[in-house]
Steps between C-alpha positions, in 0.01 A plus 500: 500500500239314673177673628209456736232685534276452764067542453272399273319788408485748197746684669726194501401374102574908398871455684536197375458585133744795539753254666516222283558835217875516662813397366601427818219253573595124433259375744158646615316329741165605687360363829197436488429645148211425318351414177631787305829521666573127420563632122812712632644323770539165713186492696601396905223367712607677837247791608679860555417478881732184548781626569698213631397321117602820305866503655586146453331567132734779452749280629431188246462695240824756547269824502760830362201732562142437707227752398193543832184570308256477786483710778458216763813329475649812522339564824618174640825541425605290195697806320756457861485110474642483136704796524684288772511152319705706230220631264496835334156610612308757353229543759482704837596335854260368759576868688454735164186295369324614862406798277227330361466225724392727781274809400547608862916498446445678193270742660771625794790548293317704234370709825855491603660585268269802338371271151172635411240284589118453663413532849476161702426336822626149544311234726581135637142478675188529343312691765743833484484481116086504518529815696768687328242426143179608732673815580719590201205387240505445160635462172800343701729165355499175700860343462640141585779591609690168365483338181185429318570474114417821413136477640511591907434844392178631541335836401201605715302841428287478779551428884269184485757319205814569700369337826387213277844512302687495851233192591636328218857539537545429893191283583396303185901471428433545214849539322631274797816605731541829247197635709612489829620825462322813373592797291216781499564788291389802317308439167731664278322671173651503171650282230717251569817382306816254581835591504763291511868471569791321385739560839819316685422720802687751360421598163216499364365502148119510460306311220240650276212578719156292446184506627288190655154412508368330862187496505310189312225678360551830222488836652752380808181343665453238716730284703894531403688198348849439405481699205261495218732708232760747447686735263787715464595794504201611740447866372432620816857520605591783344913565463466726801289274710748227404818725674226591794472126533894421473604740734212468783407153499754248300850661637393587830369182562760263369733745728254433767517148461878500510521716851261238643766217422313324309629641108258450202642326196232373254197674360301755697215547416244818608142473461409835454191755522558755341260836628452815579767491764766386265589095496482327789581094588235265534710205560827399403572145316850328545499349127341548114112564512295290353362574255751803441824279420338370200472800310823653619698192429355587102646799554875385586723518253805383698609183645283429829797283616750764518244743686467229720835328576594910585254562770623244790858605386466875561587611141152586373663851380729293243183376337337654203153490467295480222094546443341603201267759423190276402223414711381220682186307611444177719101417483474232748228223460376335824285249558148555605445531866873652567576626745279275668430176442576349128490184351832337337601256244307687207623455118645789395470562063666759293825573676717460205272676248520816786881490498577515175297843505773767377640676852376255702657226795250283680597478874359155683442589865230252654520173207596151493563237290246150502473247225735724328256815508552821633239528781383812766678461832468824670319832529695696345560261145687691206633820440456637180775742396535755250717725359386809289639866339230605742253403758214465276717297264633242818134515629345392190784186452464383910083480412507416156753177596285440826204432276639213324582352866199282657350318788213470710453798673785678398498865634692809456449880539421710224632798585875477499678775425191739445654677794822615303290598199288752707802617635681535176193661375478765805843581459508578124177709563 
C-alpha cells in the first residue's frame, strides 16, 4: 500500500512513524515533510494547501490511503478532492472541517443542538463588537472566527484587553481573513483537557484523553501558541467525566453533524474546560492536536492503518483498538521569539544522543536540512516524546532527553505535566 500524508508538522512526523510501523505500508510518502520525516518516508516538495499538486501527486505516485494532518487543507477541501480522484482519505470534507474552520459554525450548532458550551455573541463589524465588550465587560474571550494556527484566541480579564484584543483581530488584521469575523464569549473557569475521537460519522471510539499546554510561558501565561507540550492520560477526566463527555458532547455532536448533512468521519477533537458547571466545549478541531497526537500515537498499540482505512469506509466498529496503560509526554522546544518573530536556519546538536534515551521518540516539527545539517525552520521545532510507568517517570525522560538537544535560543516550558501530578496528588489525598 502506498501512503501520503499531508503536513509537515510534529503531528505529521508522529503519524508518520506509526505508518511506516504497518505491514501494510510499502510506500510512505509525506508532502511537504521535513527534516525528521525524511528518515521514514519519501519527502514531496508540494505544500498541504496545494491542492491541485497533492492530487496529481497522489495520482503519480498511486496513493492506497492519504492521511490530512493540517487543519487548513481540510478546510479547503482537499479530503473531497482526493476522495474523488479515487483516494481512500482519512480526513474530514470541506463541509465537516467547517467545525473548526468557522468558530461561529461551531458556535450555532452546539446552541442548536443543546452541547454544553460558553455564552457568545458573534460580530462581522467592529463597531457592534466594541459595544457589546463596553457593556458586557470583562474577563470575556476575543475569537477569530476563522483559522489562525492555534493563536487567534485571546484571553482578556479586563474590559480594556478585550477592546484591544478585538482591535487586533478586525483592524490590525492581525491573523488576516480569519478575523473578519468575531466570536465573543464567556471566560470559562476551570481546567482544560482534549478529548478526542476516532468516528466514521457513526461510531465512534474515543482515544485516551490528554491534556495540552497553550500558553508559551509556565503557569498557562501569556499569549497562546500551537502547543508547547502534552501528556496522557490527563487525570482530570475522571471515568465518569469521560461518559459525561461521551454522551453530551462527542455523540451528540457527531449526530449533530450528520442531521446537518454534512457527516463527520475523521478525528474530532473537543477542547475542553472542564469547571464547576461540568465540561463544556471551547472549540472543536477537525483533526489530531498538536502536540496531543504525539503522545497518543506512543500509546497505540494497533496498526494506525487499519484504524484509518476503516473510518472513510464506515466500519470503524470492526476495528480493535489498542492503547497501553503507560504514560506519555511531548516537551516541545521552540525557538526563541515564537510565537512571534524567530530567526531560522540555526544548527541544531544532540538529537541522536536525546533519542536513544530509553522511552523516548524525537518528533521534528519546524527543521530542515542545509549542508547536510539539521537546522531550525519553524516556531514550533521538535517534540520531545516520552513514555513512562508514570507521569513523573515520562516527565523526567521528555526533559532529561531535551537537555542533550541544543541551539541558540532554544526554549521550552518547564512545567509540563506538573498539572497531572497535583491532580494525582489531590485525588489520592
Amino acid at each position: 500500500m502506498n501512503i501520503l500524508v499531508v503536513g509537515g508538522g510534529g503531528r505529521e512526523h508522529a503519524l508518520v512513524w506509526k505508518l511506516a510501523q504497518s505491514p501494510k505500508a510499502e510506500r510512505v510518502f509525506c508532502a511537504p515533510g521535513n527534516a525528521g520525516i525524511a528518515a521514514q518516508a519519501e519527502c514531496l516538495p508540494v505544500g498541504a494547501e496545494d491542492l491541485d499538486g497533492l492530487v496529481a501527486l497522489a495520482k503519480d505516485k498511486r496513493i492506497d490511503l492519504a492521511v490530512v494532518g493540517p487543519e487548513a487543507p481540510l478546510t479547503l477541501g482537499l479530503a473531497d478532492r482526493l476522495a474523488d480522484a479515487g483516494v481512500v482519505v482519512s480526513g474530514a470534507s470541506a463541509a465537516a472541517a467547517r467545525i473548526e474552520g468557522s468558530k461561529a459554525f461551531a458556535k450555532d450548532l452546539m446552541k442548536k443542538y443543546g452541547i454544553p458550551t460558553g455564552d457568545y455573541r458573534v460580530f462581522d463589524t467592529l463597531e457592534p463588537a466594541r459595544d457589546f465588550i463596553q457593556k458586557t465587560g470583562g474577563p470575556l474571550v476575543v475569537k477569530a472566527d476563522g483559522l489562525a494556527a492555534g493563536k487567534g484566541v485571546l484571553l482578556c480579564q479586563t474590559t480594556e484587553e478585550a477592546l484591544a484584543a478585538l482591535d487586533q483581530v478586525m483592524k490590525a488584521k492581525a491573523f488576516g481573513a480569519a478575523g473578519e469575523r468575531v466570536v465573543i464569549e464567556e471566560f470559562l473557569q476551570g481546567e482544560e483537557a482534549s478529548f478526542l475521537v476516532f468516528t466514521d460519522g457513526k461510531n465512534i471510539r474515543p482515544l485516551p484523553t490528554s491534556q495540552d499546554h497553550k500558553a508559551i510561558f509556565d503557569g498557562d501565561q501569556g499569549p497562546n501558541t500551537g502547543g508547547m507540550g502534552a501528556y496522557s492520560p490527563a487525570p482530570v477526566v475522571t471515568p465518569a467525566l469521560h461518559d459525561e463527555i461521551m454522551g453530551r458532547i462527542m455523540r451528540p455532536t457527531v449526530q449533530a453533524m450528520a442531521a446537518e448533512g454534512c457527516p463527520y468521519q475523521g478525528v474530532l477533537y473537543a477542547g475542553l474546560m472542564i469547571g464547576p458547571k461540568g465540561p463544556r466545549v471551547l472549540e472543536f478541531n477537525a483533526r489530531f492536536g498538536d502536540p496531543e497526537c504525539q503522545p497518543l500515537i506512543l500509546r497505540l498499540e494497533s496498526d494506525l492503518v487499519d484504524i484509518l482505512e476503516a473510518i472513510p469506509q464506515g466500519r470503524l466498529d470492526q476495528v480493535d483498538i489498542v492503547w497501553n496503560d503507560l504514560t506519555s509526554l511531548c516537551l516541545v522546544l521552540a525557538s526563541a521569539g515564537y510565537p512571534g518573530a524567530y530567526e531560522k536556519g540555526l544548527p541544531i546538536e544532540g538529537l541522536e544522543a536525546a533519542a536513544q534515551q530509553e522511552g523516548v521518540v524525537v518528533f521534528h516539527a519546524g527543521t530542515a536540512k542545509k549542508d547536510g545539517r539539521i537546522v531550525t525552520n519553524g516556531g514550533r521545532v521538535l517534540g520531545v516524546t516520552a513514555l513512562g510507568r508514570d507521569v513523573v517517570q515520562a516527565r523526567e525522560r521528555a526533559y532529561g532527553a531535551a537537555e542533550r538537544i541544543r541551539w541558540t535560543g532554544k526554549y521550552a516550558r518547564t512545567d509540563i505535566g506538573l498539572k497531572a501530578l497535583a491532580r494525582i496528588k489531590e485525588m489520592a489525598s
